[in-house]
PDB file of C-alpha atoms in Angstrom:
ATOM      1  CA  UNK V 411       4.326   4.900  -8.344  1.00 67.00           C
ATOM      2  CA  UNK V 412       7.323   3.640  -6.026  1.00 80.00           C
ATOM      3  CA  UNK V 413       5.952   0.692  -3.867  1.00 89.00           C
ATOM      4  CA  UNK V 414       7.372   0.197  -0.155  1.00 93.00           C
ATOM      5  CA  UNK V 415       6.364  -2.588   2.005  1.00 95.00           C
ATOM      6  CA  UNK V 416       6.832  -3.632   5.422  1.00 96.00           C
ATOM      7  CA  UNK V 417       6.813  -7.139   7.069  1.00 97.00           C
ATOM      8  CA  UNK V 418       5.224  -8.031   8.991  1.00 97.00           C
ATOM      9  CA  UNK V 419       2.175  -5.252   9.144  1.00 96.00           C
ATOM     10  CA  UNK V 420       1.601  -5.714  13.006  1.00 96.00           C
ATOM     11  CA  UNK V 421       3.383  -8.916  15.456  1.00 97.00           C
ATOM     12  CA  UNK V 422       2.464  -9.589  18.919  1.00 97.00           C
ATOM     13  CA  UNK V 423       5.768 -11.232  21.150  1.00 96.00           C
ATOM     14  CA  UNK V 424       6.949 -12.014  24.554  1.00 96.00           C
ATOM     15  CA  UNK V 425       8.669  -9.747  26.494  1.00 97.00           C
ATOM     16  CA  UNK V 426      12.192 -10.603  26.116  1.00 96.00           C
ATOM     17  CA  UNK V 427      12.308 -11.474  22.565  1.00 97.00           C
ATOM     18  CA  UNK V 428      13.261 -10.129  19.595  1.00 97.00           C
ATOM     19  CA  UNK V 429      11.096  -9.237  16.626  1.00 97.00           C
ATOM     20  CA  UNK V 430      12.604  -8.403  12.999  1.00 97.00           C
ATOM     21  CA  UNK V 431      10.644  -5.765  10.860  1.00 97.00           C
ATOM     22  CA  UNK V 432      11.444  -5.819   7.097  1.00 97.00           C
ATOM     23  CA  UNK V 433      11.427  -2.765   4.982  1.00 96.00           C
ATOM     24  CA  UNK V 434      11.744  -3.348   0.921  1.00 95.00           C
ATOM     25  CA  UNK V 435      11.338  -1.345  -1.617  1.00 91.00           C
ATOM     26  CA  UNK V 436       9.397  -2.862  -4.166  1.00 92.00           C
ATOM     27  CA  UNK V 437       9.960  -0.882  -7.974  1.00 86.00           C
ATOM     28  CA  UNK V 438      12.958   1.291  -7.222  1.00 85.00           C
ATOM     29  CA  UNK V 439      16.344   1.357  -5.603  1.00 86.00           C
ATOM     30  CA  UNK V 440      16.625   3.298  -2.207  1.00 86.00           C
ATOM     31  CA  UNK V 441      20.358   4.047  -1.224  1.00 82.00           C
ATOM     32  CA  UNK V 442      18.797   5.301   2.344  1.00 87.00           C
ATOM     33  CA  UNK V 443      15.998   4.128   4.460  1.00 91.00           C
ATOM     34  CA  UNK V 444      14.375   6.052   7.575  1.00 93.00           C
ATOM     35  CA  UNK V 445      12.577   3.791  10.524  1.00 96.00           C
ATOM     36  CA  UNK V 446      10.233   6.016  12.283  1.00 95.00           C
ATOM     37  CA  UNK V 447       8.496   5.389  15.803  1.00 96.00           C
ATOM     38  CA  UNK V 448       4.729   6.583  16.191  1.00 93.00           C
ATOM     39  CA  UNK V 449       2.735   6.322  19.349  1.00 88.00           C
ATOM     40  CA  UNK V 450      -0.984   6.823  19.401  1.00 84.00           C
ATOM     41  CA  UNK V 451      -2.322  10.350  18.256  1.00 82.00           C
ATOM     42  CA  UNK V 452       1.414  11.412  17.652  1.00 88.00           C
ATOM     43  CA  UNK V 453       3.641  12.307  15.190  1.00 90.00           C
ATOM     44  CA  UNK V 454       6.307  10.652  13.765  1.00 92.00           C
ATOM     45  CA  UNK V 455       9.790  10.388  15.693  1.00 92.00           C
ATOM     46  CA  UNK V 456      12.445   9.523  13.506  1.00 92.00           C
ATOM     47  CA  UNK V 457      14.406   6.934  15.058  1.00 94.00           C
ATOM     48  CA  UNK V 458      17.355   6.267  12.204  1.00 94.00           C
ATOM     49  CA  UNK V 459      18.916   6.753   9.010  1.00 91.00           C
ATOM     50  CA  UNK V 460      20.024   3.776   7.149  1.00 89.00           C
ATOM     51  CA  UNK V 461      22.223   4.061   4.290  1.00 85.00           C
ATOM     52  CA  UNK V 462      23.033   0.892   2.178  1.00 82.00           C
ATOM     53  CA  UNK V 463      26.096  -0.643   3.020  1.00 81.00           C
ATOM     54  CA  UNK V 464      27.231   1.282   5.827  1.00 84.00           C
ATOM     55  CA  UNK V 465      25.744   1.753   9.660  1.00 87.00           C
ATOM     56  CA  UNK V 466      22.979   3.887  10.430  1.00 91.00           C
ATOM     57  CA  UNK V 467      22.566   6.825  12.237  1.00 91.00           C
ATOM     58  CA  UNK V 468      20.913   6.739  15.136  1.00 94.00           C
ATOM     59  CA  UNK V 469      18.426  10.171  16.477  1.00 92.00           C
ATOM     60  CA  UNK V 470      19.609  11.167  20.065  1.00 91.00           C
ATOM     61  CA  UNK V 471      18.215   8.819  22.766  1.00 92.00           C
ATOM     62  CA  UNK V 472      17.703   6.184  20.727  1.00 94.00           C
ATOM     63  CA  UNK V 473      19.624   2.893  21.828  1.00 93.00           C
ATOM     64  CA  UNK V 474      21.325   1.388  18.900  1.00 92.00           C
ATOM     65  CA  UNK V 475      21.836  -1.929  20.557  1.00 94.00           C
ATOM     66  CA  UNK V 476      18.548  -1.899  21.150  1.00 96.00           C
ATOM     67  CA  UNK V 477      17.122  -1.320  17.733  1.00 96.00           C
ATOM     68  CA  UNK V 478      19.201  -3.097  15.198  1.00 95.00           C
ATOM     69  CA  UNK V 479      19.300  -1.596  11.528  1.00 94.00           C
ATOM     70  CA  UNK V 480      20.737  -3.446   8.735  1.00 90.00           C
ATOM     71  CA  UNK V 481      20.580  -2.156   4.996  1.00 88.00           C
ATOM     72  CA  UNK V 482      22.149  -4.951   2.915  1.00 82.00           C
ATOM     73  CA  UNK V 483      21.012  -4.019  -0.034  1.00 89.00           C
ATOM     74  CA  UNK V 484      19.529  -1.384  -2.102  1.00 88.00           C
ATOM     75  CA  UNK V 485      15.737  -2.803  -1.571  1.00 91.00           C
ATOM     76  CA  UNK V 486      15.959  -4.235   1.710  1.00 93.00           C
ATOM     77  CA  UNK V 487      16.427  -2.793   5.276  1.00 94.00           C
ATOM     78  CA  UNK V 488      15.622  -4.288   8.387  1.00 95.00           C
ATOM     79  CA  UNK V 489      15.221  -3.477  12.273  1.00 97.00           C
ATOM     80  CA  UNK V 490      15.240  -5.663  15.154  1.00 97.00           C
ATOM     81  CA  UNK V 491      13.984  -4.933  18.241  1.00 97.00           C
ATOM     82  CA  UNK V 492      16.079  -6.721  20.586  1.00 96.00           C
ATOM     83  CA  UNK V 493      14.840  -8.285  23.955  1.00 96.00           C
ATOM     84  CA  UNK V 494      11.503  -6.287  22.883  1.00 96.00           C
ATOM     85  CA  UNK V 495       9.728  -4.621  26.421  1.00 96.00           C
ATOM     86  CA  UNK V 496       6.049  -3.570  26.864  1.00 96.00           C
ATOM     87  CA  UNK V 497       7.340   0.079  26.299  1.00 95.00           C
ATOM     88  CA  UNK V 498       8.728  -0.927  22.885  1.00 96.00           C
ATOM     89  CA  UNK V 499       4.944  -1.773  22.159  1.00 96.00           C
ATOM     90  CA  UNK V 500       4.270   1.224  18.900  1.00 95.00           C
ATOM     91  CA  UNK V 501       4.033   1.438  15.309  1.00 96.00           C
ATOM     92  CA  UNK V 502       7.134   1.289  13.396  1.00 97.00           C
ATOM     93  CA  UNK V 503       7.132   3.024   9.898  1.00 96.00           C
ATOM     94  CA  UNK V 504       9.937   2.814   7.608  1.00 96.00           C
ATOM     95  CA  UNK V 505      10.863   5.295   4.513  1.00 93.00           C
ATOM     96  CA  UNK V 506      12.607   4.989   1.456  1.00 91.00           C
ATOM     97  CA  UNK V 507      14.296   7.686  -0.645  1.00 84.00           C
ATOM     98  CA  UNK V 508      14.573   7.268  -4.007  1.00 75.00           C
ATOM     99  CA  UNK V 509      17.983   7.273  -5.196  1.00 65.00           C
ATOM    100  CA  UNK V 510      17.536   8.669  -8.660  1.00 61.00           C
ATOM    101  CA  UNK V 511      17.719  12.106  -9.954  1.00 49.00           C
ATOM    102  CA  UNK V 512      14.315  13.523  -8.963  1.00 53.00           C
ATOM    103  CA  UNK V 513      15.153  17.464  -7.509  1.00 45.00           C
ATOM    104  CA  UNK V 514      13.172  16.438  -4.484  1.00 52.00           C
ATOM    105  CA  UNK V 515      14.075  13.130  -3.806  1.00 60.00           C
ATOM    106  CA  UNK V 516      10.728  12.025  -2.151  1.00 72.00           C
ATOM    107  CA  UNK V 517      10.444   9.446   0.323  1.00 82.00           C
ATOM    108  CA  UNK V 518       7.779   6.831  -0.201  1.00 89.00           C
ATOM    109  CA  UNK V 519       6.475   5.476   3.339  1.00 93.00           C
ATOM    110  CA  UNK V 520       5.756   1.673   4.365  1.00 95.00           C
ATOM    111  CA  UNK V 521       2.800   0.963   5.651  1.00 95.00           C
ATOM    112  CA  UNK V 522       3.787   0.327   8.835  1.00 96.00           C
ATOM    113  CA  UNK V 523       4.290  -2.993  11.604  1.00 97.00           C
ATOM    114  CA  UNK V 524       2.380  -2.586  14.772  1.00 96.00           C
ATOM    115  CA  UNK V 525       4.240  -4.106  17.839  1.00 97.00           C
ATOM    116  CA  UNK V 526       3.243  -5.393  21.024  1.00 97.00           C
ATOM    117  CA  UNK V 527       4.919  -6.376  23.329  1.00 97.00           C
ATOM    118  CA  UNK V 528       2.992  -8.750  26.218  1.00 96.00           C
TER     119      UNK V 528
ATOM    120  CA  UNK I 988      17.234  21.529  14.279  1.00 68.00           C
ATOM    121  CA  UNK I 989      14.149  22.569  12.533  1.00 80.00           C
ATOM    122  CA  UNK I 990      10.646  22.731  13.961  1.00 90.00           C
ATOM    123  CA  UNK I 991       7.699  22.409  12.484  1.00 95.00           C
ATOM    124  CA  UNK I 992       4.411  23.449  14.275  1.00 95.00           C
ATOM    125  CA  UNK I 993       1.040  22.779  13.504  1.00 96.00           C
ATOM    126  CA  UNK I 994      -1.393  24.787  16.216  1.00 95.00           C
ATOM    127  CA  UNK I 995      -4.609  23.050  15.216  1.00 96.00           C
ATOM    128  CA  UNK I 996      -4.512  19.356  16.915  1.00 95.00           C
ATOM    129  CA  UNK I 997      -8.457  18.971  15.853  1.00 97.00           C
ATOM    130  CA  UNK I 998     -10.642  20.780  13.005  1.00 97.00           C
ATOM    131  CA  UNK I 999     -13.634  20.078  12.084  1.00 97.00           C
ATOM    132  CA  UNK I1000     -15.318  20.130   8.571  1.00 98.00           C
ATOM    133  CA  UNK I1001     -19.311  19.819   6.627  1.00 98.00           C
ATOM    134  CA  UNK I1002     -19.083  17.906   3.510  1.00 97.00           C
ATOM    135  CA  UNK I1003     -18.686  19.952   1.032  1.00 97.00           C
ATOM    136  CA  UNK I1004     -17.191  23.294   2.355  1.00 98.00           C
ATOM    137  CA  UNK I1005     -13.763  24.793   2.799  1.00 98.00           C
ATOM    138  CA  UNK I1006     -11.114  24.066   5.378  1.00 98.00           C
ATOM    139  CA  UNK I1007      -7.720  25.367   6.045  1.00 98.00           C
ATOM    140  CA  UNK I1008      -4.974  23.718   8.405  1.00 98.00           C
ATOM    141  CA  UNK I1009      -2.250  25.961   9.482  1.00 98.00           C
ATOM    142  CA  UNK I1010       1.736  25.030   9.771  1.00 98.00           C
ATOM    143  CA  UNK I1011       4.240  27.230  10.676  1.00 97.00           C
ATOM    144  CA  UNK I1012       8.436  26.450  10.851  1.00 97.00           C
ATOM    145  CA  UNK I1013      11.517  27.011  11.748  1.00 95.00           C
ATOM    146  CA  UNK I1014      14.791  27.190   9.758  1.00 92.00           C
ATOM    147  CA  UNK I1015      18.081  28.990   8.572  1.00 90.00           C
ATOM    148  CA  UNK I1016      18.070  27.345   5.588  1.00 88.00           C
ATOM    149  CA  UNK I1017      16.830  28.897   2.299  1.00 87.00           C
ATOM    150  CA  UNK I1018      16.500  25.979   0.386  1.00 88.00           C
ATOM    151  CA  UNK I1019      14.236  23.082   1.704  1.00 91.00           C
ATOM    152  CA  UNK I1020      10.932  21.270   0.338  1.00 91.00           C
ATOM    153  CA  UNK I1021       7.512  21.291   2.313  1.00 95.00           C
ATOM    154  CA  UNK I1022       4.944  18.972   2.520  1.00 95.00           C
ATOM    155  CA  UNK I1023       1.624  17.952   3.575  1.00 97.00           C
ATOM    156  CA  UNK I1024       1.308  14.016   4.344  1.00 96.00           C
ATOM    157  CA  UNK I1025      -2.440  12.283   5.109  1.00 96.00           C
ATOM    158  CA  UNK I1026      -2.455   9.593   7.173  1.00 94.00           C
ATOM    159  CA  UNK I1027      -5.718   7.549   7.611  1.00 93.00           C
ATOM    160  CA  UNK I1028      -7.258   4.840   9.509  1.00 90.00           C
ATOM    161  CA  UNK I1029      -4.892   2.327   8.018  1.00 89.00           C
ATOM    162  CA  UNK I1030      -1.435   4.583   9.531  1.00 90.00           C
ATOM    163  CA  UNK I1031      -0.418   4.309   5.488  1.00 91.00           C
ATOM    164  CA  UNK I1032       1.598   7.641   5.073  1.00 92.00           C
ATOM    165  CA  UNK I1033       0.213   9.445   1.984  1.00 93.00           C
ATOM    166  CA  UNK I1034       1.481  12.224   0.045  1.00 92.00           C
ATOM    167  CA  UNK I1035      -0.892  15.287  -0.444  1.00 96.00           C
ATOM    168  CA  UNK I1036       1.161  18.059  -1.928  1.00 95.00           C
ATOM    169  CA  UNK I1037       4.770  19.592  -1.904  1.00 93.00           C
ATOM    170  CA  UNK I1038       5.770  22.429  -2.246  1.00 94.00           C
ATOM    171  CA  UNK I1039       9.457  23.683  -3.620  1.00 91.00           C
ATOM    172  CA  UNK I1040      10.887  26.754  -1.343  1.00 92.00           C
ATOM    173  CA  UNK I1041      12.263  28.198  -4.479  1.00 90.00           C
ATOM    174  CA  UNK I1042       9.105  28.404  -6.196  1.00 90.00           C
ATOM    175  CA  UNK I1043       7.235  31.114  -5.343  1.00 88.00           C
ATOM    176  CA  UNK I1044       3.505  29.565  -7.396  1.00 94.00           C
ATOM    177  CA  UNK I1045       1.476  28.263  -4.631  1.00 96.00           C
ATOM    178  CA  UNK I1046       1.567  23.796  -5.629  1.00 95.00           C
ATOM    179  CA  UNK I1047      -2.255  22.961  -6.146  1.00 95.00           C
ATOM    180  CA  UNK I1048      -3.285  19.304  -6.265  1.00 94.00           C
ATOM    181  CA  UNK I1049      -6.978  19.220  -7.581  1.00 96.00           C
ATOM    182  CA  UNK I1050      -9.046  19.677  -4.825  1.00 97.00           C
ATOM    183  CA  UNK I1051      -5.820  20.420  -2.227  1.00 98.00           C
ATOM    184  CA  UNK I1052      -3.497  23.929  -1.950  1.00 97.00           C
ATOM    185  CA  UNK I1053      -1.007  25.430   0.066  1.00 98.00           C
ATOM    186  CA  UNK I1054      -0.707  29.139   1.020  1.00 97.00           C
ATOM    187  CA  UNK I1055       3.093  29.406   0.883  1.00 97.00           C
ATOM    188  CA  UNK I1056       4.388  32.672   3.119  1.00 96.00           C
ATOM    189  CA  UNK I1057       8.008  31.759   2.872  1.00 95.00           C
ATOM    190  CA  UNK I1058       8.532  35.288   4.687  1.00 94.00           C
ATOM    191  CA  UNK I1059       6.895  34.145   7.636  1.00 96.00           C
ATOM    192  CA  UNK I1060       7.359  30.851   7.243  1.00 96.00           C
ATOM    193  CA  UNK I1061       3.566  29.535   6.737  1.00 97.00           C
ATOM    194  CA  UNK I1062       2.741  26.951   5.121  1.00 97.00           C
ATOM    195  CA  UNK I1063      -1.395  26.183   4.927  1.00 98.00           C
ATOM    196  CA  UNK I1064      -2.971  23.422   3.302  1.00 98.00           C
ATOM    197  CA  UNK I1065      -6.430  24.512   1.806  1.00 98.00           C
ATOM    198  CA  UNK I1066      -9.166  21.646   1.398  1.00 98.00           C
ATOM    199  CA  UNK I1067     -12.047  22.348  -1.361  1.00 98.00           C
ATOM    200  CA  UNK I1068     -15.000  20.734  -1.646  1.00 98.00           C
ATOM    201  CA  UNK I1069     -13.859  18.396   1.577  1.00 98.00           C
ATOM    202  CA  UNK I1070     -15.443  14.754   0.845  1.00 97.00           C
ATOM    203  CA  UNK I1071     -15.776  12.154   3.859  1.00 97.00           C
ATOM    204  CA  UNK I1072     -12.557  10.135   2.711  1.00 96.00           C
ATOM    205  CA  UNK I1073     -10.412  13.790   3.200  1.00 97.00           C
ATOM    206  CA  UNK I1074     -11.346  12.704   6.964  1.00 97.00           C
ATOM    207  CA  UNK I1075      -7.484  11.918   8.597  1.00 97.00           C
ATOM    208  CA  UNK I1076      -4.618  12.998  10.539  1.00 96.00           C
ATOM    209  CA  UNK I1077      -2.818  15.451   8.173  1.00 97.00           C
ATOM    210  CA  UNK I1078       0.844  16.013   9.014  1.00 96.00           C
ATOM    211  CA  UNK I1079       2.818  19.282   7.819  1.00 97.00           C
ATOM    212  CA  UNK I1080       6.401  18.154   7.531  1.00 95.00           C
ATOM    213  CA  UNK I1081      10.474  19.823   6.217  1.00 93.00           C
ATOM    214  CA  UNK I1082      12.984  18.639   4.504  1.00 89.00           C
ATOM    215  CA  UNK I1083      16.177  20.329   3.771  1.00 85.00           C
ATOM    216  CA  UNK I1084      17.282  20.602  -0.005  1.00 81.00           C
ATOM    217  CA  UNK I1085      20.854  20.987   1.016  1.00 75.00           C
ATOM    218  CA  UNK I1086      21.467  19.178   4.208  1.00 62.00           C
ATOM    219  CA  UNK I1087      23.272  14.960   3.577  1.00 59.00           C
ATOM    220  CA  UNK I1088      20.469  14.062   5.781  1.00 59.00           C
ATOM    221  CA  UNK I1089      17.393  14.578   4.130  1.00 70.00           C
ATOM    222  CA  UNK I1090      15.774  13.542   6.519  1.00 79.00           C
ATOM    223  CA  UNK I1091      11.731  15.187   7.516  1.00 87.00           C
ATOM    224  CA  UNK I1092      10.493  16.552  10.277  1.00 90.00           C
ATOM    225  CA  UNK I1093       7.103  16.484  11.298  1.00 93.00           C
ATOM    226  CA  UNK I1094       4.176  18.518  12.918  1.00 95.00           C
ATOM    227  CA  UNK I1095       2.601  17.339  15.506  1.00 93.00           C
ATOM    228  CA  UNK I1096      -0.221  16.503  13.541  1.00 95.00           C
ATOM    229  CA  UNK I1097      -3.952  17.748  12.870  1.00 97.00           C
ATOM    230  CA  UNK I1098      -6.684  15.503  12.889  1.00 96.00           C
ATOM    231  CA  UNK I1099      -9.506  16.346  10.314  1.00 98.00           C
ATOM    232  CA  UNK I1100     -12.959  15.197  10.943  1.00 97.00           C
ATOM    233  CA  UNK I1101     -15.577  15.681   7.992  1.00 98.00           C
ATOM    234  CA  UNK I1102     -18.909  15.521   9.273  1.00 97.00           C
ATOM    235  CA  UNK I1103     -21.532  14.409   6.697  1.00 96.00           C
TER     236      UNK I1103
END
Protein backbone atom coordinates (compact mmCIF):
# COMPACT_ATOMS: atom_id res chain seq x y z
CA UNK A 1 0.00 0.00 0.00
CA UNK A 2 1.13 3.78 -0.61
CA UNK A 3 3.58 4.73 2.28
CA UNK A 4 3.61 8.51 3.62
CA UNK A 5 5.93 9.68 6.20
CA UNK A 6 6.46 12.65 8.17
CA UNK A 7 9.65 14.12 9.80
CA UNK A 8 10.10 14.62 12.37
CA UNK A 9 7.08 12.58 14.32
CA UNK A 10 6.89 15.18 17.26
CA UNK A 11 9.80 18.41 17.98
CA UNK A 12 9.85 20.49 20.97
CA UNK A 13 11.40 24.43 20.14
CA UNK A 14 11.73 27.83 21.51
CA UNK A 15 9.35 30.27 21.05
CA UNK A 16 10.54 32.31 18.28
CA UNK A 17 11.97 29.74 16.10
CA UNK A 18 11.19 28.01 13.29
CA UNK A 19 10.59 24.30 12.91
CA UNK A 20 10.46 22.45 9.35
CA UNK A 21 8.03 19.39 9.05
CA UNK A 22 8.74 17.05 6.09
CA UNK A 23 6.06 15.23 4.26
CA UNK A 24 7.30 12.38 1.56
CA UNK A 25 5.69 10.05 -0.06
CA UNK A 26 7.41 6.96 0.06
CA UNK A 27 6.11 4.30 -3.09
CA UNK A 28 4.10 6.66 -5.25
CA UNK A 29 4.07 10.07 -6.81
CA UNK A 30 1.66 12.71 -5.21
CA UNK A 31 1.08 15.82 -7.55
CA UNK A 32 -0.84 17.45 -4.32
CA UNK A 33 -0.25 17.33 -0.67
CA UNK A 34 -2.77 18.53 2.20
CA UNK A 35 -1.16 19.76 5.80
CA UNK A 36 -3.82 19.44 8.32
CA UNK A 37 -3.90 21.04 11.96
CA UNK A 38 -5.45 18.82 14.87
CA UNK A 39 -5.85 19.96 18.41
CA UNK A 40 -6.67 17.56 21.18
CA UNK A 41 -10.07 15.60 20.90
CA UNK A 42 -10.71 17.48 17.51
CA UNK A 43 -11.02 16.98 14.12
CA UNK A 44 -8.94 17.73 11.47
CA UNK A 45 -8.69 21.46 10.08
CA UNK A 46 -7.27 21.57 6.83
CA UNK A 47 -4.80 24.18 6.75
CA UNK A 48 -3.45 23.96 2.82
CA UNK A 49 -3.30 22.50 -0.45
CA UNK A 50 0.01 22.00 -1.98
CA UNK A 51 0.36 21.22 -5.49
CA UNK A 52 3.88 20.34 -6.92
CA UNK A 53 5.52 23.06 -8.46
CA UNK A 54 3.28 25.80 -7.87
CA UNK A 55 2.10 27.73 -4.40
CA UNK A 56 -0.36 26.39 -2.17
CA UNK A 57 -3.57 27.31 -1.21
CA UNK A 58 -4.07 28.45 1.89
CA UNK A 59 -7.87 27.65 4.06
CA UNK A 60 -9.31 31.08 5.25
CA UNK A 61 -7.54 32.38 8.40
CA UNK A 62 -4.67 30.67 7.94
CA UNK A 63 -1.44 32.97 7.72
CA UNK A 64 0.64 31.93 4.83
CA UNK A 65 3.69 33.74 6.03
CA UNK A 66 3.29 32.07 8.90
CA UNK A 67 3.13 28.51 7.73
CA UNK A 68 5.45 28.04 4.85
CA UNK A 69 4.56 25.21 2.22
CA UNK A 70 6.93 24.13 -0.33
CA UNK A 71 6.23 21.10 -2.78
CA UNK A 72 9.44 20.71 -4.82
CA UNK A 73 8.89 17.68 -5.96
CA UNK A 74 6.49 14.97 -6.57
CA UNK A 75 7.49 13.02 -3.13
CA UNK A 76 8.40 15.76 -0.99
CA UNK A 77 6.47 18.68 0.66
CA UNK A 78 7.39 20.62 3.47
CA UNK A 79 5.95 23.27 6.09
CA UNK A 80 7.65 25.62 8.25
CA UNK A 81 6.34 27.11 11.03
CA UNK A 82 7.92 30.36 11.21
CA UNK A 83 8.82 32.23 14.53
CA UNK A 84 6.74 29.13 16.06
CA UNK A 85 4.40 30.57 19.36
CA UNK A 86 2.99 28.46 22.26
CA UNK A 87 -0.41 28.63 20.32
CA UNK A 88 1.23 26.99 17.28
CA UNK A 89 1.86 24.05 19.84
CA UNK A 90 -0.64 20.94 17.80
CA UNK A 91 -0.31 18.04 15.69
CA UNK A 92 0.40 18.59 12.15
CA UNK A 93 -0.76 15.82 9.67
CA UNK A 94 0.04 15.90 6.13
CA UNK A 95 -1.84 13.98 3.07
CA UNK A 96 -0.92 12.80 -0.13
CA UNK A 97 -3.10 12.11 -3.18
CA UNK A 98 -2.14 9.76 -5.44
CA UNK A 99 -1.67 11.05 -8.78
CA UNK A 100 -2.55 8.04 -10.85
CA UNK A 101 -5.71 6.95 -12.37
CA UNK A 102 -7.55 5.41 -9.39
CA UNK A 103 -11.58 6.80 -9.77
CA UNK A 104 -11.21 7.89 -6.19
CA UNK A 105 -7.99 9.21 -5.90
CA UNK A 106 -7.44 8.38 -2.14
CA UNK A 107 -5.31 10.25 0.06
CA UNK A 108 -2.88 8.30 2.19
CA UNK A 109 -2.21 10.24 5.63
CA UNK A 110 1.31 10.81 7.45
CA UNK A 111 1.56 9.92 10.62
CA UNK A 112 1.78 13.02 11.98
CA UNK A 113 4.65 15.67 13.89
CA UNK A 114 3.60 16.82 17.27
CA UNK A 115 4.77 20.46 18.04
CA UNK A 116 5.46 22.32 21.01
CA UNK A 117 6.21 25.22 21.35
CA UNK A 118 7.93 26.33 25.03
CA UNK B 1 -18.81 24.46 1.70
CA UNK B 2 -19.82 21.07 2.77
CA UNK B 3 -20.49 19.89 6.31
CA UNK B 4 -20.20 16.88 7.67
CA UNK B 5 -21.78 16.06 11.12
CA UNK B 6 -21.28 13.34 13.30
CA UNK B 7 -23.89 13.70 16.53
CA UNK B 8 -22.29 10.98 18.63
CA UNK B 9 -18.91 12.58 20.23
CA UNK B 10 -18.70 9.25 22.62
CA UNK B 11 -20.22 5.55 22.19
CA UNK B 12 -19.64 2.96 23.99
CA UNK B 13 -19.28 -0.80 23.05
CA UNK B 14 -19.01 -4.84 24.91
CA UNK B 15 -16.62 -6.94 23.09
CA UNK B 16 -18.22 -8.70 20.89
CA UNK B 17 -21.59 -6.95 20.04
CA UNK B 18 -22.84 -4.49 17.47
CA UNK B 19 -22.31 -0.77 17.20
CA UNK B 20 -23.40 1.84 14.83
CA UNK B 21 -21.92 5.52 14.50
CA UNK B 22 -24.06 7.95 12.74
CA UNK B 23 -22.86 10.80 10.05
CA UNK B 24 -24.95 12.96 8.36
CA UNK B 25 -23.86 15.85 5.41
CA UNK B 26 -24.29 18.49 3.55
CA UNK B 27 -23.88 19.08 -0.22
CA UNK B 28 -25.19 20.18 -3.76
CA UNK B 29 -23.10 18.01 -5.36
CA UNK B 30 -24.22 14.60 -6.75
CA UNK B 31 -21.08 13.12 -7.22
CA UNK B 32 -18.63 12.86 -4.19
CA UNK B 33 -16.91 9.80 -2.25
CA UNK B 34 -17.52 9.10 1.59
CA UNK B 35 -15.49 7.75 4.05
CA UNK B 36 -14.93 6.47 7.40
CA UNK B 37 -11.21 7.11 8.78
CA UNK B 38 -9.94 5.39 12.39
CA UNK B 39 -7.61 7.13 14.15
CA UNK B 40 -5.94 5.49 17.23
CA UNK B 41 -3.70 6.11 20.05
CA UNK B 42 -0.80 6.67 17.72
CA UNK B 43 -2.96 9.91 15.68
CA UNK B 44 -1.98 7.50 12.41
CA UNK B 45 -5.02 8.27 10.07
CA UNK B 46 -6.43 4.91 8.88
CA UNK B 47 -8.76 4.07 6.23
CA UNK B 48 -11.89 1.97 7.22
CA UNK B 49 -14.22 1.98 4.27
CA UNK B 50 -15.43 4.23 1.30
CA UNK B 51 -18.08 4.43 -0.15
CA UNK B 52 -18.79 5.68 -4.02
CA UNK B 53 -22.05 8.14 -4.18
CA UNK B 54 -22.86 6.54 -7.43
CA UNK B 55 -23.06 3.18 -6.15
CA UNK B 56 -26.02 2.45 -4.64
CA UNK B 57 -24.49 -1.42 -2.85
CA UNK B 58 -23.81 -0.54 0.65
CA UNK B 59 -19.25 -0.95 0.69
CA UNK B 60 -18.67 -3.75 3.40
CA UNK B 61 -15.14 -4.27 4.71
CA UNK B 62 -15.17 -7.65 6.70
CA UNK B 63 -16.22 -6.92 9.93
CA UNK B 64 -17.08 -2.91 8.99
CA UNK B 65 -20.39 -1.43 6.83
CA UNK B 66 -21.97 1.62 5.96
CA UNK B 67 -25.74 2.29 5.72
CA UNK B 68 -25.66 4.63 2.70
CA UNK B 69 -29.12 6.95 2.59
CA UNK B 70 -27.87 9.16 -0.16
CA UNK B 71 -31.58 10.65 0.00
CA UNK B 72 -31.06 11.91 3.29
CA UNK B 73 -27.72 12.13 3.23
CA UNK B 74 -26.66 9.38 6.01
CA UNK B 75 -23.94 7.78 6.05
CA UNK B 76 -23.50 5.02 9.19
CA UNK B 77 -20.66 2.94 9.82
CA UNK B 78 -21.79 -0.50 11.32
CA UNK B 79 -19.14 -2.39 13.62
CA UNK B 80 -19.64 -6.39 13.95
CA UNK B 81 -18.26 -8.41 16.28
CA UNK B 82 -16.36 -5.07 17.83
CA UNK B 83 -12.80 -6.41 19.17
CA UNK B 84 -10.74 -4.16 21.75
CA UNK B 85 -8.30 -2.82 18.91
CA UNK B 86 -11.79 -1.31 16.99
CA UNK B 87 -11.39 1.03 20.25
CA UNK B 88 -10.55 4.81 18.48
CA UNK B 89 -11.67 8.07 17.34
CA UNK B 90 -13.56 7.27 14.08
CA UNK B 91 -13.94 10.24 11.74
CA UNK B 92 -16.80 10.39 8.95
CA UNK B 93 -15.35 12.56 6.23
CA UNK B 94 -16.44 14.08 2.04
CA UNK B 95 -14.80 14.47 -0.75
CA UNK B 96 -16.07 15.86 -3.91
CA UNK B 97 -15.66 13.68 -7.17
CA UNK B 98 -15.90 16.74 -9.31
CA UNK B 99 -14.56 19.68 -7.46
CA UNK B 100 -10.16 20.64 -8.54
CA UNK B 101 -9.86 20.57 -4.87
CA UNK B 102 -10.37 17.29 -3.66
CA UNK B 103 -9.86 18.14 -0.76
CA UNK B 104 -11.97 16.18 2.67
CA UNK B 105 -13.85 17.39 5.12
CA UNK B 106 -14.23 15.98 8.35
CA UNK B 107 -16.73 15.20 11.26
CA UNK B 108 -16.11 16.23 14.28
CA UNK B 109 -15.22 12.96 15.32
CA UNK B 110 -16.65 9.96 17.52
CA UNK B 111 -14.68 8.36 19.98
CA UNK B 112 -15.34 4.52 20.36
CA UNK B 113 -14.60 2.85 23.57
CA UNK B 114 -14.84 -1.12 23.62
CA UNK B 115 -15.16 -2.28 26.98
CA UNK B 116 -13.89 -5.86 27.53
Amino acid sequence: GAVVSQHPSWVICKSGTSVKIECRSLDFQATTMFWYRQFPKQSLMLMATSNEGSKATYEQGVEKDKFLINHASLTLSTLTVTSAHPEDSSFYICSARYSGSKAYNEQFFGPGTRLTVL
Amino acid sequence: AQTVTQSQPEMSVQEAETVTLSCTYDTSESDYYLFWYKQPPSRQMILVIRQEAYKQQNATENRFSVNFQKAAKSFSLKISDSQLGDAAMYFCAYRSAVSTGNQFYFGTGTSLTVIP
